[in-house]
PDB file of C-alpha atoms in Angstrom:
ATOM      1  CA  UNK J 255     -22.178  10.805  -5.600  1.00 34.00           C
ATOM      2  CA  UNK J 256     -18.966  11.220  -7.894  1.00 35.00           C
ATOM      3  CA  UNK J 257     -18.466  11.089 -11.191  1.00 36.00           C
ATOM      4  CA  UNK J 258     -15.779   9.621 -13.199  1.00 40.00           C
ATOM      5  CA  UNK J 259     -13.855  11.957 -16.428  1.00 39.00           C
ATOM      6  CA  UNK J 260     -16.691  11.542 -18.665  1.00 39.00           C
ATOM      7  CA  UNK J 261     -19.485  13.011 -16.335  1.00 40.00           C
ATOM      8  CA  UNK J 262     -20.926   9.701 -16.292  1.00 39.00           C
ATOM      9  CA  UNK J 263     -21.996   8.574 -12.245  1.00 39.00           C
ATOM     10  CA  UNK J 264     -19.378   6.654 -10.753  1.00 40.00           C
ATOM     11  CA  UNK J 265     -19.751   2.862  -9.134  1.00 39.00           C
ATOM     12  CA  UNK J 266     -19.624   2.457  -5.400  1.00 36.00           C
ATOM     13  CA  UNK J 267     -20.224  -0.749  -4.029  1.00 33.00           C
ATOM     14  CA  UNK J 268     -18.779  -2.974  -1.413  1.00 35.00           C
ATOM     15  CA  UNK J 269     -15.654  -5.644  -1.663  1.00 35.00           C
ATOM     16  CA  UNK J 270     -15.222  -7.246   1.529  1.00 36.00           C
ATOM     17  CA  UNK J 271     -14.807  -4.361   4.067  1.00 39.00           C
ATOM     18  CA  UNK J 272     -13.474  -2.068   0.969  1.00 41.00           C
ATOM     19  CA  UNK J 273     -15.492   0.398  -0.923  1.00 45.00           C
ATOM     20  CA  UNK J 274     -14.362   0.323  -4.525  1.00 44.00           C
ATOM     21  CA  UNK J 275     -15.112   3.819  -6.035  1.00 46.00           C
ATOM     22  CA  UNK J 276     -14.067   3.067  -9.804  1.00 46.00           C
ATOM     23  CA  UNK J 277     -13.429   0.920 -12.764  1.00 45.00           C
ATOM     24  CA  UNK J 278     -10.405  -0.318 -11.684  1.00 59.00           C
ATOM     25  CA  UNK J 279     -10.168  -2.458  -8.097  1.00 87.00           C
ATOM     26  CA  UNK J 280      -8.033  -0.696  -5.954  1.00 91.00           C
ATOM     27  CA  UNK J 281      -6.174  -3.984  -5.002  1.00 89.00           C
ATOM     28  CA  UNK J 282      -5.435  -4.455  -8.632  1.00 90.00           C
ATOM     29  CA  UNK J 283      -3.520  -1.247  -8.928  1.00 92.00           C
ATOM     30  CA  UNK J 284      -1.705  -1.695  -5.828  1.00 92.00           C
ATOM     31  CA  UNK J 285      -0.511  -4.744  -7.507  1.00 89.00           C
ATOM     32  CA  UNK J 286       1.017  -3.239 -10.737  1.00 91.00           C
ATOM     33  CA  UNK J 287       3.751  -1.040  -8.970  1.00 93.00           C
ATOM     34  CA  UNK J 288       5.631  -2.684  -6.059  1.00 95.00           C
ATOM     35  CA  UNK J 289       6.818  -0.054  -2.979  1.00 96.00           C
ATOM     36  CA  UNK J 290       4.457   2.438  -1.578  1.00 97.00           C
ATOM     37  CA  UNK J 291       4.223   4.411   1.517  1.00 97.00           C
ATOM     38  CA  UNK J 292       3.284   3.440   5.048  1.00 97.00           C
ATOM     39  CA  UNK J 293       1.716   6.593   6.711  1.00 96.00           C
ATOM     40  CA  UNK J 294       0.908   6.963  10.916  1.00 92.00           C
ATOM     41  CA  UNK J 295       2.507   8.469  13.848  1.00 89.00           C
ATOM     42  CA  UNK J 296       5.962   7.931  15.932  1.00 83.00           C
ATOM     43  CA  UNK J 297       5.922   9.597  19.366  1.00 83.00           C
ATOM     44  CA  UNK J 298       3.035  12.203  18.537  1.00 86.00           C
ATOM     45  CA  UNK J 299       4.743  13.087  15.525  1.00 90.00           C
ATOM     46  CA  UNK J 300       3.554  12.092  11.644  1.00 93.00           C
ATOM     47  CA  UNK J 301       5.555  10.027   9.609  1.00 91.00           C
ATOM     48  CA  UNK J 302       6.397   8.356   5.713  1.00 94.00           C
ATOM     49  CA  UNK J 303       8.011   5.237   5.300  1.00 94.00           C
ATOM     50  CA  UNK J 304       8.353   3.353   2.334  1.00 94.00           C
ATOM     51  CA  UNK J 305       7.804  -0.392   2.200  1.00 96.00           C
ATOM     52  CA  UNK J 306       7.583  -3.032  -0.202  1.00 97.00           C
ATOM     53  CA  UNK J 307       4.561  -4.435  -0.682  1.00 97.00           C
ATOM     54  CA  UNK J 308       2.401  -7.743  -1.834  1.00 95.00           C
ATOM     55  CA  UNK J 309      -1.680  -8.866  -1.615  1.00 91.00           C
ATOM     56  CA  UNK J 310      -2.571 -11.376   0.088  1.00 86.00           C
ATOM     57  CA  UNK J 311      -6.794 -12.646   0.695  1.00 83.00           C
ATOM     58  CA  UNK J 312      -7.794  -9.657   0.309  1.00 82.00           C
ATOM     59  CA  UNK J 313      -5.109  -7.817   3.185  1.00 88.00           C
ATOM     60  CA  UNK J 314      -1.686  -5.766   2.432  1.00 95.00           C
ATOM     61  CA  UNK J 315       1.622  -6.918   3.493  1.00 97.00           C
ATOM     62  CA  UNK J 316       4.658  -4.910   4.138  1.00 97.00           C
ATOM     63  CA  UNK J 317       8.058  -5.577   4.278  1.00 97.00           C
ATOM     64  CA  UNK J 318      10.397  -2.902   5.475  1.00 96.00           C
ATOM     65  CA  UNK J 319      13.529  -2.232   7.340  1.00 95.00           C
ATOM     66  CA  UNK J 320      13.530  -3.061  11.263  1.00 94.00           C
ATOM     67  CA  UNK J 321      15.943  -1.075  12.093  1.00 91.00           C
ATOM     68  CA  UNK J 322      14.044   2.200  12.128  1.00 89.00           C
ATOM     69  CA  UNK J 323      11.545   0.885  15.072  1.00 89.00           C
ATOM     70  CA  UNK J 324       8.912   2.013  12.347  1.00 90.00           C
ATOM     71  CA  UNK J 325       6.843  -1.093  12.386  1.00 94.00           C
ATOM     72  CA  UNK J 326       6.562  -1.432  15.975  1.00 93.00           C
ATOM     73  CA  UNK J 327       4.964   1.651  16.158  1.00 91.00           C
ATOM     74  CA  UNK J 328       2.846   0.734  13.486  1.00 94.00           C
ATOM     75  CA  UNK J 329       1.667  -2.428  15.226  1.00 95.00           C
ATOM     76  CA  UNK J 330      -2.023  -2.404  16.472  1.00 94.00           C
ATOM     77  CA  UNK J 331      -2.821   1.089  14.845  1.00 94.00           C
ATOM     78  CA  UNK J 332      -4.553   2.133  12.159  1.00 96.00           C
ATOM     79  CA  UNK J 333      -2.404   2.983   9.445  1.00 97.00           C
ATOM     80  CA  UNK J 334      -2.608   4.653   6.447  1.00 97.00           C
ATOM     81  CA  UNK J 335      -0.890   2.860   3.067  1.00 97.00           C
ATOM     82  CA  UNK J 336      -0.209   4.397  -0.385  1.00 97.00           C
ATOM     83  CA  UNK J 337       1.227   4.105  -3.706  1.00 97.00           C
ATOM     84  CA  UNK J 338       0.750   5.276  -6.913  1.00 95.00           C
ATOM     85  CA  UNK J 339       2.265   5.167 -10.787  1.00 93.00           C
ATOM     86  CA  UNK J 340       3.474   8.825 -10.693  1.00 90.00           C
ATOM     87  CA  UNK J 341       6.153   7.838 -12.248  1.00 86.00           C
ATOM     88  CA  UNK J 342       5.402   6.694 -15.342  1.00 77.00           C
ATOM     89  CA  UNK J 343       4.881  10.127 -15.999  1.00 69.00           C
ATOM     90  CA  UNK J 344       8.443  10.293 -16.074  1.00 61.00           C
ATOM     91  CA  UNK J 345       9.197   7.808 -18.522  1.00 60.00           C
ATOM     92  CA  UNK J 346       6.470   9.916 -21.094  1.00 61.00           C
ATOM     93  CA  UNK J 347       4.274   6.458 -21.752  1.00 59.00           C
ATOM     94  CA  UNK J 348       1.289   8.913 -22.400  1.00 61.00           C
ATOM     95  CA  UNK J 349      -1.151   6.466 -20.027  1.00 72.00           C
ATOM     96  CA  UNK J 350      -3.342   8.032 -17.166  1.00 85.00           C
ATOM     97  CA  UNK J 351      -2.094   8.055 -13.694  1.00 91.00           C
ATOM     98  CA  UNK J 352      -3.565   6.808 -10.550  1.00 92.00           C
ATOM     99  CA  UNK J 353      -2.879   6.679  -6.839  1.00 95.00           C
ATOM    100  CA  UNK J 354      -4.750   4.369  -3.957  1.00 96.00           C
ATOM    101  CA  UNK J 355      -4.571   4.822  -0.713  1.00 96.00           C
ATOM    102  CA  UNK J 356      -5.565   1.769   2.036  1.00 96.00           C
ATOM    103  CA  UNK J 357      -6.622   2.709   6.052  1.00 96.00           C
ATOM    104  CA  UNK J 358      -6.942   0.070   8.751  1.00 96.00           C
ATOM    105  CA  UNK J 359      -4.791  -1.403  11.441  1.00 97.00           C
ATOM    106  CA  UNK J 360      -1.818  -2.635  11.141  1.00 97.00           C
ATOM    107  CA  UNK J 361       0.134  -5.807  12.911  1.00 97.00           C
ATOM    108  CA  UNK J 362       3.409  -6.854  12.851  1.00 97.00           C
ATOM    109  CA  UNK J 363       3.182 -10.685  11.262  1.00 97.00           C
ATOM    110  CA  UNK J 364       5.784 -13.466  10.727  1.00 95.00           C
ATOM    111  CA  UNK J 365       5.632 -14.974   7.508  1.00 93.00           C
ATOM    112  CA  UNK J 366       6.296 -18.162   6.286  1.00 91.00           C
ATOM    113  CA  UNK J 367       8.967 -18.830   3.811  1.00 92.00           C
ATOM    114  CA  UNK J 368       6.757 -19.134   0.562  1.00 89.00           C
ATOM    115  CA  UNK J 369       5.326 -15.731   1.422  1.00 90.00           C
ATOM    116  CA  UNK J 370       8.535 -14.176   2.086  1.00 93.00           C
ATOM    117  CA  UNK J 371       9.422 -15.101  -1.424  1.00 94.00           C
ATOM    118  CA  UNK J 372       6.690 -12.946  -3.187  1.00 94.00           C
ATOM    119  CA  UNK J 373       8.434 -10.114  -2.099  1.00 96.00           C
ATOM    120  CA  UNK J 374      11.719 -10.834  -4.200  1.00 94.00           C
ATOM    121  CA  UNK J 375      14.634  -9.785  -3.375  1.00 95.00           C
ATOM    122  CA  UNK J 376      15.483  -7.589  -0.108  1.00 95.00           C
ATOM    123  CA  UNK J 377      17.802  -4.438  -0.114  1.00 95.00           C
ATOM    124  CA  UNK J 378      21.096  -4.739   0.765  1.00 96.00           C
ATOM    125  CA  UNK J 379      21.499  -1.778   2.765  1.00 96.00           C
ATOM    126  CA  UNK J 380      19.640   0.765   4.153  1.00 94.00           C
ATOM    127  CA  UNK J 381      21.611   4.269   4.970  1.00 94.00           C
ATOM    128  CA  UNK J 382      24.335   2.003   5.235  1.00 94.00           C
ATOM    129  CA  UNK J 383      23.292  -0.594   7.606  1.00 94.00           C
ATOM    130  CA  UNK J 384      22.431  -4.112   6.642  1.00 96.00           C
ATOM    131  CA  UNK J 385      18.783  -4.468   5.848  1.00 96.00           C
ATOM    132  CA  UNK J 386      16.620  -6.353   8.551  1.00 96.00           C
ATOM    133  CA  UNK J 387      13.395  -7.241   7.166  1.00 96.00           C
ATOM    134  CA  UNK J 388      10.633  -6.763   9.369  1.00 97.00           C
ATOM    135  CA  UNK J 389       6.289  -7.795   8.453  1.00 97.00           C
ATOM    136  CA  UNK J 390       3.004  -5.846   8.671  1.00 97.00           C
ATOM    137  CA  UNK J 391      -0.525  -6.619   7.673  1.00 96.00           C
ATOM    138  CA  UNK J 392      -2.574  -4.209   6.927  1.00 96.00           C
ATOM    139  CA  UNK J 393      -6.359  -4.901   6.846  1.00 94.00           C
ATOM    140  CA  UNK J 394      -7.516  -2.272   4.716  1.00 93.00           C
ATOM    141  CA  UNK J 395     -10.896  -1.026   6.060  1.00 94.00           C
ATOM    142  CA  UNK J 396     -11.482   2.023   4.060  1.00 93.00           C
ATOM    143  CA  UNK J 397      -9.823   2.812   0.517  1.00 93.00           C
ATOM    144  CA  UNK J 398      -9.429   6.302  -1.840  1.00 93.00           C
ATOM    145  CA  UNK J 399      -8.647   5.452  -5.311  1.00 93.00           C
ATOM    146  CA  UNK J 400      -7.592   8.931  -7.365  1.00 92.00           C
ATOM    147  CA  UNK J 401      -7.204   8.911 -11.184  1.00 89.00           C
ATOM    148  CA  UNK J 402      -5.313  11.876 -13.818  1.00 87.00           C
ATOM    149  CA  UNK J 403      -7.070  11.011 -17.181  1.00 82.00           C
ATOM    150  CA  UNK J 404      -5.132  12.426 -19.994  1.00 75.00           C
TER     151      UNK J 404
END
């Protein structure tokens, strides 16, 4: 069992094929802070990538740069997916911090045009090459939701 800041026993139950462990639904956070990191493995060897990211029925999509090969090896493996609001600690707002983390497989999709447009505006560039958008879906299957309370 866990316990939340105030020693208090802390909700688990079920959502779908995610376990919520707190107040706050993990999908919810994801949604206040926009790019996160795509976690797996590339040729036996770990790897970060960040990607942009909306929620969609209850599944994460990705959008991030093609031209790194990154989402094709991403593409029927189980992935690991995480942001956070770190950096509001930064800006000195005083507000607690948190940081979710999504694990399932992963597929490369092709959206339609509505969908692509809930991601906003693309990079130009990325290193200095053009930016080629490229789609995952993530089907989040397990999820770890962390909280700093201050």
């Amino acid at each position: 069992m866990s316990f939340d800041s105030h020693g208090s026993p802390r909700e688990r139950r079920a959502v779908g094929t995610i376990e919520r462990t707190g107040p706050a639904e993990p999908l919810d956070l994801l949604g206040r802070v926009r790019y996160g990191r795509l976690a797996t493995s590339m040729r036996a060897l770990p790897f970060l990538a960040v990607a942009r990211h909306i929620v969609s029925d209850g599944r994460i999509l990705l959008r991030m740069h093609r031209g790194f090969g990154h989402h094709e090896a991403c593409d029927g493996s189980v992935v690991a997916y995480g942001a956070d609001n770190y950096n509001d600690a930064a800006s000195g707002d005083g507000g607690n911090l948190w940081s979710v983390q999504f694990t399932g497989p992963a597929e490369i999709v092709h959206l339609r045009p509505a969908q692509e447009e809930l991601f906003g505006a693309a990079p130009v560039s990325v290193n200095g090459e053009p930016y080629a958008p490229a789609y995952l879906r993530v089907d989040p299957h397990f999820v770890t939701e962390h909280t700093l309370d201050f």
